[in-house]
C-alpha cells in the first residue's frame, strides 16, 4: 500500500495479554460489514445488533446492560436527557385519540410536553392527584393507554402507591411509566412492581459530577423495547459514546455516593423537623410526609434530595441567606458531588393536589462536602424559618 492509504488504514495490533478495568470508548458513525451480503441483511440484526453508530456501539451497549441489570428489566435504551426519555415513552405508547394520565406532582416539563406537543397532535392528557392510589381506576376510560408516575413527586416529595396504580392500570389495559430519577435503582426498582417503562435522568446520580446530560429507559418486556427502538430510530435519537463513558465511570461510585448523601440528607431533615413545624420539611423518610408508609414498604432508602417550605414571613430573608452560603451553590439539577439549593415556586404548576404550598420551596441536594460545612450554610435558613413560624407552631431553637 502507498503512504496515503497507510495513513488511513491502520495495521492490526495484537490485544493478547491486554486487560483493562475501564470500558473502551468506541466512537463510530459507520459500522463496516465483512461482505456485501452482510450489509444487505443488516436489518435482520434487530435492535440489539450493530448497524450504525447512532443506534449503538459496545460502549453504549455496556451502559445499557449495566442499567438493565440494576433495574431488573429486559433492555435499556439511552437518550440525550431525562426529558427525552419521557418523550420517547409517550411517543411510543400513545397514538392520536389516546389519553395519558399525569400526576399533579410530575416534573413540570412533562405537562408542558402534554399540552404543547401531544395535544396539538390529538393525544389528550389528564392530571390526577398523586395520592389517589387504587382510586385511579375511576379515571381509566378506554382512551387511557398510559399512566405516568413520578415518585417521590417533584419538589414536594409525595410517594405514590405504585403497585396499586399498576394493578388498576393493567386491569384496564393501560401501560405504566415511572420517573425513578430520585431513588435510582439502588433504592427502588419500579419494574419489579409491574411498571412497564422506568425512566431516569442519568444527568443526576448516575453521571454524578454535574457534567453529563443523558437519560435512560428500562423496560419490563421485549416487545415494548422493539417499539421504543423503532420510535428512536425514526426520530434519529442516539447518544455519544463519550458521554456513555462518563456515565459508566459515574455508575461505579453511585452506590457509595448515594449511601453518603442519603445518610446526611436524612439526618438534616430529621434535625430540621425537630426544630421547625414538621410539615415544612418534605422528605419521604419523615413519618408526616405524604406516602411515607408506601416509601417504607417499597423503597430501600432515600436519596440526597429533599425540600424545605419557606413560610411567608421568612420569604424576605431567604435571598440574602442563599447568596451568603459558602458551600451550597444555587442552581438547577441535582445529584452531583456539589451540594445545590434552588428556590422553587410550584403553586402555579399544580392543579388538583391537596395542600399545595403557595410560597417558596427550597429544593436541597446534598453532595459530598463535609456535613458540618453544609449545616453551617443551612442553619441560618432554618433559624429564619423558626423565627417566622407562628408562635403556636414554633419549636426549640436550632
Tab-separated table of C-alpha atoms in Angstrom:
chain	number	residue	atom	x	y	z
A	1	UNK	CA	0.000	0.000	0.000
A	2	UNK	CA	1.059	3.556	-0.686
A	3	UNK	CA	1.663	6.107	2.024
A	4	UNK	CA	-1.654	7.923	1.804
A	5	UNK	CA	-3.503	4.627	2.095
A	6	UNK	CA	-1.355	3.587	5.045
A	7	UNK	CA	-2.279	6.853	6.766
A	8	UNK	CA	-5.945	5.800	6.630
A	9	UNK	CA	-5.815	2.029	7.093
A	10	UNK	CA	-4.310	1.062	10.433
A	11	UNK	CA	-2.248	-2.098	10.895
A	12	UNK	CA	-3.641	-4.843	13.113
A	13	UNK	CA	-2.227	-4.792	16.638
A	14	UNK	CA	-2.431	-7.784	18.928
A	15	UNK	CA	-4.524	-7.342	22.075
A	16	UNK	CA	-3.341	-10.588	23.597
A	17	UNK	CA	-2.420	-10.088	27.237
A	18	UNK	CA	-4.147	-6.712	27.450
A	19	UNK	CA	-6.873	-6.396	30.068
A	20	UNK	CA	-8.249	-3.143	31.442
A	21	UNK	CA	-10.771	-2.355	34.165
A	22	UNK	CA	-12.165	0.567	32.161
A	23	UNK	CA	-14.646	0.201	29.306
A	24	UNK	CA	-13.173	1.346	25.973
A	25	UNK	CA	-14.834	4.315	24.304
A	26	UNK	CA	-15.898	3.086	20.875
A	27	UNK	CA	-16.641	6.076	18.632
A	28	UNK	CA	-18.305	5.292	15.340
A	29	UNK	CA	-20.743	6.596	12.807
A	30	UNK	CA	-20.106	3.931	10.165
A	31	UNK	CA	-20.259	0.250	11.070
A	32	UNK	CA	-18.479	-1.867	8.459
A	33	UNK	CA	-19.582	-5.304	7.300
A	34	UNK	CA	-17.480	-8.303	6.255
A	35	UNK	CA	-19.161	-8.710	2.867
A	36	UNK	CA	-21.903	-7.342	0.622
A	37	UNK	CA	-24.484	-9.881	1.758
A	38	UNK	CA	-23.990	-8.996	5.433
A	39	UNK	CA	-24.637	-5.368	4.544
A	40	UNK	CA	-27.756	-6.271	2.577
A	41	UNK	CA	-29.047	-8.294	5.553
A	42	UNK	CA	-28.244	-5.661	8.188
A	43	UNK	CA	-31.892	-5.022	9.076
A	44	UNK	CA	-32.136	-8.593	10.337
A	45	UNK	CA	-29.624	-7.845	13.096
A	46	UNK	CA	-32.510	-6.409	15.105
A	47	UNK	CA	-32.427	-3.769	17.834
A	48	UNK	CA	-29.539	-5.498	19.620
A	49	UNK	CA	-27.309	-5.688	16.539
A	50	UNK	CA	-24.766	-3.154	15.314
A	51	UNK	CA	-25.791	-1.394	12.106
A	52	UNK	CA	-24.940	2.301	12.508
A	53	UNK	CA	-23.215	4.305	15.216
A	54	UNK	CA	-26.371	6.275	16.064
A	55	UNK	CA	-28.053	3.061	17.177
A	56	UNK	CA	-25.298	1.853	19.490
A	57	UNK	CA	-21.659	0.912	19.975
A	58	UNK	CA	-20.129	-1.508	22.505
A	59	UNK	CA	-19.688	1.448	24.890
A	60	UNK	CA	-23.346	2.422	24.908
A	61	UNK	CA	-24.429	-1.219	24.996
A	62	UNK	CA	-22.284	-1.801	28.090
A	63	UNK	CA	-24.015	1.062	29.886
A	64	UNK	CA	-27.420	-0.210	28.762
A	65	UNK	CA	-26.633	-3.701	30.016
A	66	UNK	CA	-25.438	-2.407	33.400
A	67	UNK	CA	-28.596	-0.347	33.879
A	68	UNK	CA	-30.787	-3.252	32.780
A	69	UNK	CA	-29.278	-5.476	35.465
A	70	UNK	CA	-29.738	-2.818	38.140
A	71	UNK	CA	-33.345	-2.216	37.116
A	72	UNK	CA	-34.031	-5.975	36.764
A	73	UNK	CA	-35.512	-5.375	33.331
A	74	UNK	CA	-35.066	-6.910	29.887
A	75	UNK	CA	-33.476	-3.994	27.970
A	76	UNK	CA	-32.475	-0.362	28.372
A	77	UNK	CA	-32.270	2.413	25.775
A	78	UNK	CA	-30.181	5.575	26.107
A	79	UNK	CA	-31.406	9.019	25.056
A	80	UNK	CA	-29.972	12.553	25.300
A	81	UNK	CA	-31.745	13.619	28.527
A	82	UNK	CA	-34.298	12.635	31.145
A	83	UNK	CA	-36.960	14.728	29.416
A	84	UNK	CA	-36.133	12.968	26.136
A	85	UNK	CA	-36.666	9.646	27.901
A	86	UNK	CA	-40.153	10.732	28.988
A	87	UNK	CA	-40.943	11.986	25.495
A	88	UNK	CA	-39.789	8.727	23.872
A	89	UNK	CA	-42.025	6.685	26.177
A	90	UNK	CA	-45.069	8.816	25.423
A	91	UNK	CA	-44.432	8.850	21.679
A	92	UNK	CA	-44.054	5.073	21.741
A	93	UNK	CA	-47.097	4.287	23.885
A	94	UNK	CA	-49.589	6.857	22.589
A	95	UNK	CA	-51.422	7.489	19.327
A	96	UNK	CA	-53.935	10.197	18.307
A	97	UNK	CA	-57.130	9.647	20.260
A	98	UNK	CA	-55.296	8.188	23.261
A	99	UNK	CA	-55.004	9.721	26.734
A	100	UNK	CA	-52.155	9.799	29.249
A	101	UNK	CA	-52.757	10.363	32.967
A	102	UNK	CA	-50.090	12.507	34.648
A	103	UNK	CA	-49.657	13.101	38.404
A	104	UNK	CA	-50.005	16.681	39.559
A	105	UNK	CA	-46.519	16.466	41.084
A	106	UNK	CA	-44.687	15.482	37.898
A	107	UNK	CA	-41.626	17.346	36.654
A	108	UNK	CA	-43.249	20.466	35.069
A	109	UNK	CA	-41.826	19.910	31.542
A	110	UNK	CA	-43.903	16.706	31.426
A	111	UNK	CA	-47.150	18.657	31.477
A	112	UNK	CA	-45.580	21.093	29.020
A	113	UNK	CA	-44.909	18.188	26.662
A	114	UNK	CA	-48.511	17.054	27.001
A	115	UNK	CA	-50.058	20.479	26.480
A	116	UNK	CA	-47.765	21.933	23.843
A	117	UNK	CA	-46.720	18.906	21.793
A	118	UNK	CA	-49.052	15.943	22.305
A	119	UNK	CA	-52.353	17.834	22.493
A	120	UNK	CA	-51.991	19.553	19.081
A	121	UNK	CA	-51.360	16.096	17.644
A	122	UNK	CA	-54.554	14.582	19.018
A	123	UNK	CA	-53.206	12.988	22.211
A	124	UNK	CA	-55.026	14.056	25.372
A	125	UNK	CA	-53.748	14.258	28.953
A	126	UNK	CA	-55.450	14.498	32.315
A	127	UNK	CA	-53.916	15.450	35.654
A	128	UNK	CA	-54.567	13.304	38.726
A	129	UNK	CA	-53.899	13.547	42.448
A	130	UNK	CA	-50.635	11.643	43.069
A	131	UNK	CA	-52.050	10.207	46.305
A	132	UNK	CA	-55.029	8.633	44.549
A	133	UNK	CA	-53.651	5.070	44.812
A	134	UNK	CA	-56.164	2.406	43.740
A	135	UNK	CA	-58.731	5.164	43.189
A	136	UNK	CA	-57.086	5.801	39.843
A	137	UNK	CA	-59.316	3.045	38.467
A	138	UNK	CA	-62.135	5.592	38.282
A	139	UNK	CA	-60.101	7.662	35.792
A	140	UNK	CA	-59.300	4.785	33.438
A	141	UNK	CA	-61.648	5.105	30.492
A	142	UNK	CA	-60.960	3.222	27.223
A	143	UNK	CA	-58.858	6.077	25.822
A	144	UNK	CA	-56.250	5.877	28.608
A	145	UNK	CA	-53.250	3.980	27.245
A	146	UNK	CA	-50.545	5.228	29.612
A	147	UNK	CA	-50.446	6.188	33.291
A	148	UNK	CA	-47.412	8.287	34.171
A	149	UNK	CA	-45.979	8.277	37.697
A	150	UNK	CA	-43.169	10.136	39.444
A	151	UNK	CA	-42.366	9.032	42.944
A	152	UNK	CA	-41.464	10.940	45.025
A	153	UNK	CA	-43.130	13.911	43.399
A	154	UNK	CA	-41.043	16.736	42.023
A	155	UNK	CA	-40.125	19.211	44.791
A	156	UNK	CA	-42.963	18.253	47.186
A	157	UNK	CA	-41.832	14.633	47.633
A	158	UNK	CA	-45.164	12.759	47.774
A	159	UNK	CA	-44.642	8.999	47.377
A	160	UNK	CA	-47.181	7.267	45.154
A	161	UNK	CA	-48.708	3.822	45.669
A	162	UNK	CA	-47.074	2.371	42.557
A	163	UNK	CA	-48.256	-1.258	42.998
A	164	UNK	CA	-51.888	-0.136	43.369
A	165	UNK	CA	-51.671	2.123	40.317
A	166	UNK	CA	-50.046	-0.636	38.262
A	167	UNK	CA	-52.716	-3.151	39.239
A	168	UNK	CA	-55.540	-0.802	38.256
A	169	UNK	CA	-53.895	0.310	35.005
A	170	UNK	CA	-53.063	-3.178	33.821
A	171	UNK	CA	-56.582	-4.383	34.590
A	172	UNK	CA	-57.825	-1.721	32.177
A	173	UNK	CA	-55.181	-2.480	29.523
A	174	UNK	CA	-53.065	0.637	30.123
A	175	UNK	CA	-49.286	0.776	30.399
A	176	UNK	CA	-47.469	2.436	33.307
A	177	UNK	CA	-44.356	4.601	33.185
A	178	UNK	CA	-42.336	5.826	36.175
A	179	UNK	CA	-39.731	8.543	36.595
A	180	UNK	CA	-37.341	6.956	39.100
A	181	UNK	CA	-34.559	9.550	38.988
A	182	UNK	CA	-34.763	10.463	42.686
A	183	UNK	CA	-34.399	6.914	44.027
A	184	UNK	CA	-32.298	5.306	41.278
A	185	UNK	CA	-32.475	1.501	41.059
A	186	UNK	CA	-30.364	1.368	44.217
A	187	UNK	CA	-33.348	2.419	46.327
A	188	UNK	CA	-36.363	1.492	44.169
A	189	UNK	CA	-36.919	-0.896	41.272
A	190	UNK	CA	-40.235	0.009	39.611
A	191	UNK	CA	-40.069	-2.815	37.065
A	192	UNK	CA	-40.277	-5.384	39.861
A	193	UNK	CA	-43.548	-3.735	40.919
A	194	UNK	CA	-45.048	-4.173	37.442
A	195	UNK	CA	-44.167	-0.809	35.867
A	196	UNK	CA	-43.669	-1.144	32.094
A	197	UNK	CA	-41.263	1.753	31.431
A	198	UNK	CA	-38.891	3.240	34.008
A	199	UNK	CA	-37.010	6.396	33.056
A	200	UNK	CA	-34.137	8.086	34.780
A	201	UNK	CA	-32.161	11.240	34.120
A	202	UNK	CA	-28.629	9.839	34.134
A	203	UNK	CA	-27.643	13.504	34.324
A	204	UNK	CA	-28.270	13.222	38.057
A	205	UNK	CA	-26.953	10.383	40.249
A	206	UNK	CA	-25.542	8.088	37.564
A	207	UNK	CA	-23.396	10.803	35.988
A	208	UNK	CA	-22.804	12.172	39.452
A	209	UNK	CA	-20.496	15.063	38.564
A	210	UNK	CA	-22.751	17.724	37.002
A	211	UNK	CA	-21.065	17.416	33.597
A	212	UNK	CA	-23.267	14.956	31.721
A	213	UNK	CA	-26.674	15.079	30.017
A	214	UNK	CA	-28.314	11.725	29.337
A	215	UNK	CA	-31.464	9.742	30.027
A	216	UNK	CA	-32.354	6.067	30.091
A	217	UNK	CA	-35.477	3.983	29.567
A	218	UNK	CA	-35.543	0.467	31.024
A	219	UNK	CA	-38.302	-1.933	30.084
A	220	UNK	CA	-40.093	-4.928	31.514
A	221	UNK	CA	-40.948	-6.675	28.205
A	222	UNK	CA	-39.089	-7.170	24.928
A	223	UNK	CA	-41.967	-6.161	22.594
A	224	UNK	CA	-42.033	-2.721	24.221
A	225	UNK	CA	-38.285	-2.408	23.684
A	226	UNK	CA	-38.717	-3.114	19.967
A	227	UNK	CA	-41.445	-0.461	19.713
A	228	UNK	CA	-39.309	2.033	21.600
A	229	UNK	CA	-36.246	1.438	19.424
A	230	UNK	CA	-38.374	1.887	16.290
A	231	UNK	CA	-39.536	5.265	17.609
A	232	UNK	CA	-35.981	6.316	18.417
A	233	UNK	CA	-34.739	5.185	15.002
A	234	UNK	CA	-37.426	7.147	13.151
A	235	UNK	CA	-36.640	10.282	15.157
A	236	UNK	CA	-32.875	9.883	14.899
A	237	UNK	CA	-32.300	9.640	18.648
A	238	UNK	CA	-28.945	8.434	19.958
A	239	UNK	CA	-26.203	9.320	22.443
A	240	UNK	CA	-22.484	9.926	22.315
A	241	UNK	CA	-20.189	7.077	23.411
A	242	UNK	CA	-18.038	9.686	25.163
A	243	UNK	CA	-20.946	10.643	27.409
A	244	UNK	CA	-21.751	6.961	27.922
A	245	UNK	CA	-18.173	6.554	29.174
A	246	UNK	CA	-18.743	9.335	31.712
A	247	UNK	CA	-21.942	7.629	32.841
A	248	UNK	CA	-20.143	4.295	33.209
A	249	UNK	CA	-17.493	5.965	35.337
A	250	UNK	CA	-20.128	7.664	37.485
A	251	UNK	CA	-22.061	4.438	37.866
A	252	UNK	CA	-19.073	2.781	39.566
A	253	UNK	CA	-19.265	5.188	42.520
A	254	UNK	CA	-23.032	5.748	42.610
A	255	UNK	CA	-23.623	3.232	45.389
A	256	UNK	CA	-21.166	4.797	47.826
A	257	UNK	CA	-22.219	8.342	46.899
A	258	UNK	CA	-25.864	7.518	47.494
A	259	UNK	CA	-25.101	5.899	50.833
A	260	UNK	CA	-23.372	9.094	51.974
A	261	UNK	CA	-25.899	11.637	50.704
A	262	UNK	CA	-28.783	9.518	51.978
A	263	UNK	CA	-27.366	9.490	55.491
A	264	UNK	CA	-26.603	13.221	55.532
A	265	UNK	CA	-29.886	14.326	53.956
A	266	UNK	CA	-31.985	12.182	56.271
A	267	UNK	CA	-30.063	13.436	59.324
A	268	UNK	CA	-30.557	17.040	58.226
A	269	UNK	CA	-34.275	16.528	57.519
A	270	UNK	CA	-34.820	14.932	60.939
A	271	UNK	CA	-32.873	17.743	62.600
A	272	UNK	CA	-34.955	20.371	60.814
A	273	UNK	CA	-38.217	18.602	61.651
A	274	UNK	CA	-37.172	18.625	65.294
A	275	UNK	CA	-36.855	22.413	65.383
A	276	UNK	CA	-39.464	23.503	62.819
A	277	UNK	CA	-43.109	22.678	62.205
A	278	UNK	CA	-42.664	19.199	60.692
A	279	UNK	CA	-44.943	19.920	57.735
A	280	UNK	CA	-42.352	22.417	56.462
A	281	UNK	CA	-39.780	19.648	55.927
A	282	UNK	CA	-40.553	17.490	52.879
A	283	UNK	CA	-38.650	14.199	52.986
A	284	UNK	CA	-40.184	10.736	52.380
A	285	UNK	CA	-38.381	9.194	55.358
A	286	UNK	CA	-40.222	11.512	57.776
A	287	UNK	CA	-43.446	9.994	59.172
A	288	UNK	CA	-45.582	13.027	58.305
A	289	UNK	CA	-44.586	13.060	54.622
A	290	UNK	CA	-47.471	12.027	52.293
A	291	UNK	CA	-46.796	8.467	51.167
A	292	UNK	CA	-44.320	7.709	53.951
A	293	UNK	CA	-45.930	4.285	54.502
A	294	UNK	CA	-45.553	3.466	50.801
A	295	UNK	CA	-41.943	4.667	50.848
A	296	UNK	CA	-41.194	2.463	53.836
A	297	UNK	CA	-42.889	-0.509	52.158
A	298	UNK	CA	-41.421	-0.211	48.647
A	299	UNK	CA	-38.099	1.661	48.898
A	300	UNK	CA	-34.735	0.516	50.204
A	301	UNK	CA	-33.653	4.030	51.158
A	302	UNK	CA	-33.805	7.737	50.396
A	303	UNK	CA	-31.529	9.783	48.181
A	304	UNK	CA	-29.965	13.147	48.964
A	305	UNK	CA	-32.732	15.440	47.685
A	306	UNK	CA	-35.429	16.912	49.907
A	307	UNK	CA	-37.267	20.213	50.317
A	308	UNK	CA	-37.898	22.919	52.872
A	309	UNK	CA	-41.028	25.094	52.780
A	310	UNK	CA	-40.493	28.800	53.462
A	311	UNK	CA	-43.372	30.436	55.387
A	312	UNK	CA	-44.447	33.877	54.063
A	313	UNK	CA	-42.937	35.762	56.998
A	314	UNK	CA	-39.474	34.353	56.187
A	315	UNK	CA	-39.573	34.956	52.422
A	316	UNK	CA	-37.776	38.305	52.526
A	317	UNK	CA	-34.747	36.930	54.385
A	318	UNK	CA	-34.102	33.924	52.143
A	319	UNK	CA	-32.433	35.502	49.057
A	320	UNK	CA	-29.645	37.077	51.113
A	321	UNK	CA	-29.135	33.860	53.078
A	322	UNK	CA	-28.825	31.852	49.856
A	323	UNK	CA	-26.356	34.339	48.436
A	324	UNK	CA	-24.291	34.192	51.624
A	325	UNK	CA	-23.944	30.401	51.509
A	326	UNK	CA	-20.310	29.364	51.278
A	327	UNK	CA	-20.668	25.706	50.247
A	328	UNK	CA	-24.081	25.326	48.631
A	329	UNK	CA	-24.378	26.587	45.062
A	330	UNK	CA	-27.638	27.917	43.646
A	331	UNK	CA	-28.605	26.040	40.524
A	332	UNK	CA	-30.894	23.631	38.735
A	333	UNK	CA	-30.435	19.866	38.548
A	334	UNK	CA	-29.033	17.784	41.417
A	335	UNK	CA	-27.293	14.512	42.214
A	336	UNK	CA	-23.705	15.659	41.746
A	337	UNK	CA	-20.767	15.899	44.119
A	338	UNK	CA	-21.502	19.582	44.806
A	339	UNK	CA	-24.422	20.470	47.067
A	340	UNK	CA	-27.110	22.563	45.411
A	341	UNK	CA	-30.039	24.604	46.626
A	342	UNK	CA	-32.786	26.010	44.417
A	343	UNK	CA	-35.720	28.247	45.365
A	344	UNK	CA	-38.858	26.900	43.688
A	345	UNK	CA	-42.417	28.173	43.438
A	346	UNK	CA	-44.639	25.332	42.279
A	347	UNK	CA	-48.132	26.629	43.119
A	348	UNK	CA	-48.752	27.682	39.516
A	349	UNK	CA	-47.840	24.206	38.264
A	350	UNK	CA	-50.295	22.308	40.477
A	351	UNK	CA	-53.953	21.776	39.618
A	352	UNK	CA	-55.521	19.076	41.763
A	353	UNK	CA	-53.134	18.321	44.644
A	354	UNK	CA	-54.291	18.967	48.178
A	355	UNK	CA	-52.370	21.388	50.430
A	356	UNK	CA	-50.327	22.985	47.651
A	357	UNK	CA	-47.613	25.178	49.143
A	358	UNK	CA	-48.151	28.717	47.848
A	359	UNK	CA	-44.768	30.258	48.598
A	360	UNK	CA	-41.144	29.383	48.028
A	361	UNK	CA	-39.856	25.851	48.497
A	362	UNK	CA	-36.128	25.270	48.770
A	363	UNK	CA	-35.046	22.106	46.996
A	364	UNK	CA	-31.873	20.851	48.639
A	365	UNK	CA	-29.450	18.402	47.034
A	366	UNK	CA	-26.752	17.079	49.357
A	367	UNK	CA	-23.334	16.499	47.826
A	368	UNK	CA	-20.075	15.148	49.160
A	369	UNK	CA	-18.830	18.110	51.210
A	370	UNK	CA	-18.322	17.850	54.966
A	371	UNK	CA	-21.740	17.803	56.688
A	372	UNK	CA	-20.659	20.406	59.256
A	373	UNK	CA	-19.842	22.873	56.482
A	374	UNK	CA	-23.183	22.193	54.835
A	375	UNK	CA	-25.084	22.690	58.074
A	376	UNK	CA	-23.312	25.995	58.617
A	377	UNK	CA	-24.994	27.213	55.414
A	378	UNK	CA	-28.387	25.740	56.296
A	379	UNK	CA	-28.564	26.771	59.961
A	380	UNK	CA	-29.283	30.478	59.290
A	381	UNK	CA	-32.083	29.488	56.915
A	382	UNK	CA	-33.614	27.154	59.483
A	383	UNK	CA	-33.277	29.842	62.160
A	384	UNK	CA	-35.059	32.379	59.932
A	385	UNK	CA	-37.897	29.936	59.341
A	386	UNK	CA	-38.157	29.109	63.029
A	387	UNK	CA	-38.363	32.796	63.916
A	388	UNK	CA	-41.050	33.388	61.288
A	389	UNK	CA	-43.252	30.420	62.201
A	390	UNK	CA	-46.447	31.255	64.106
A	391	UNK	CA	-45.910	31.011	67.861
A	392	UNK	CA	-48.278	28.045	68.065
A	393	UNK	CA	-46.002	26.169	65.628
A	394	UNK	CA	-42.578	27.151	66.937
A	395	UNK	CA	-40.280	24.528	68.415
A	396	UNK	CA	-36.935	24.563	70.131
A	397	UNK	CA	-34.222	26.794	68.716
A	398	UNK	CA	-31.858	25.262	66.152
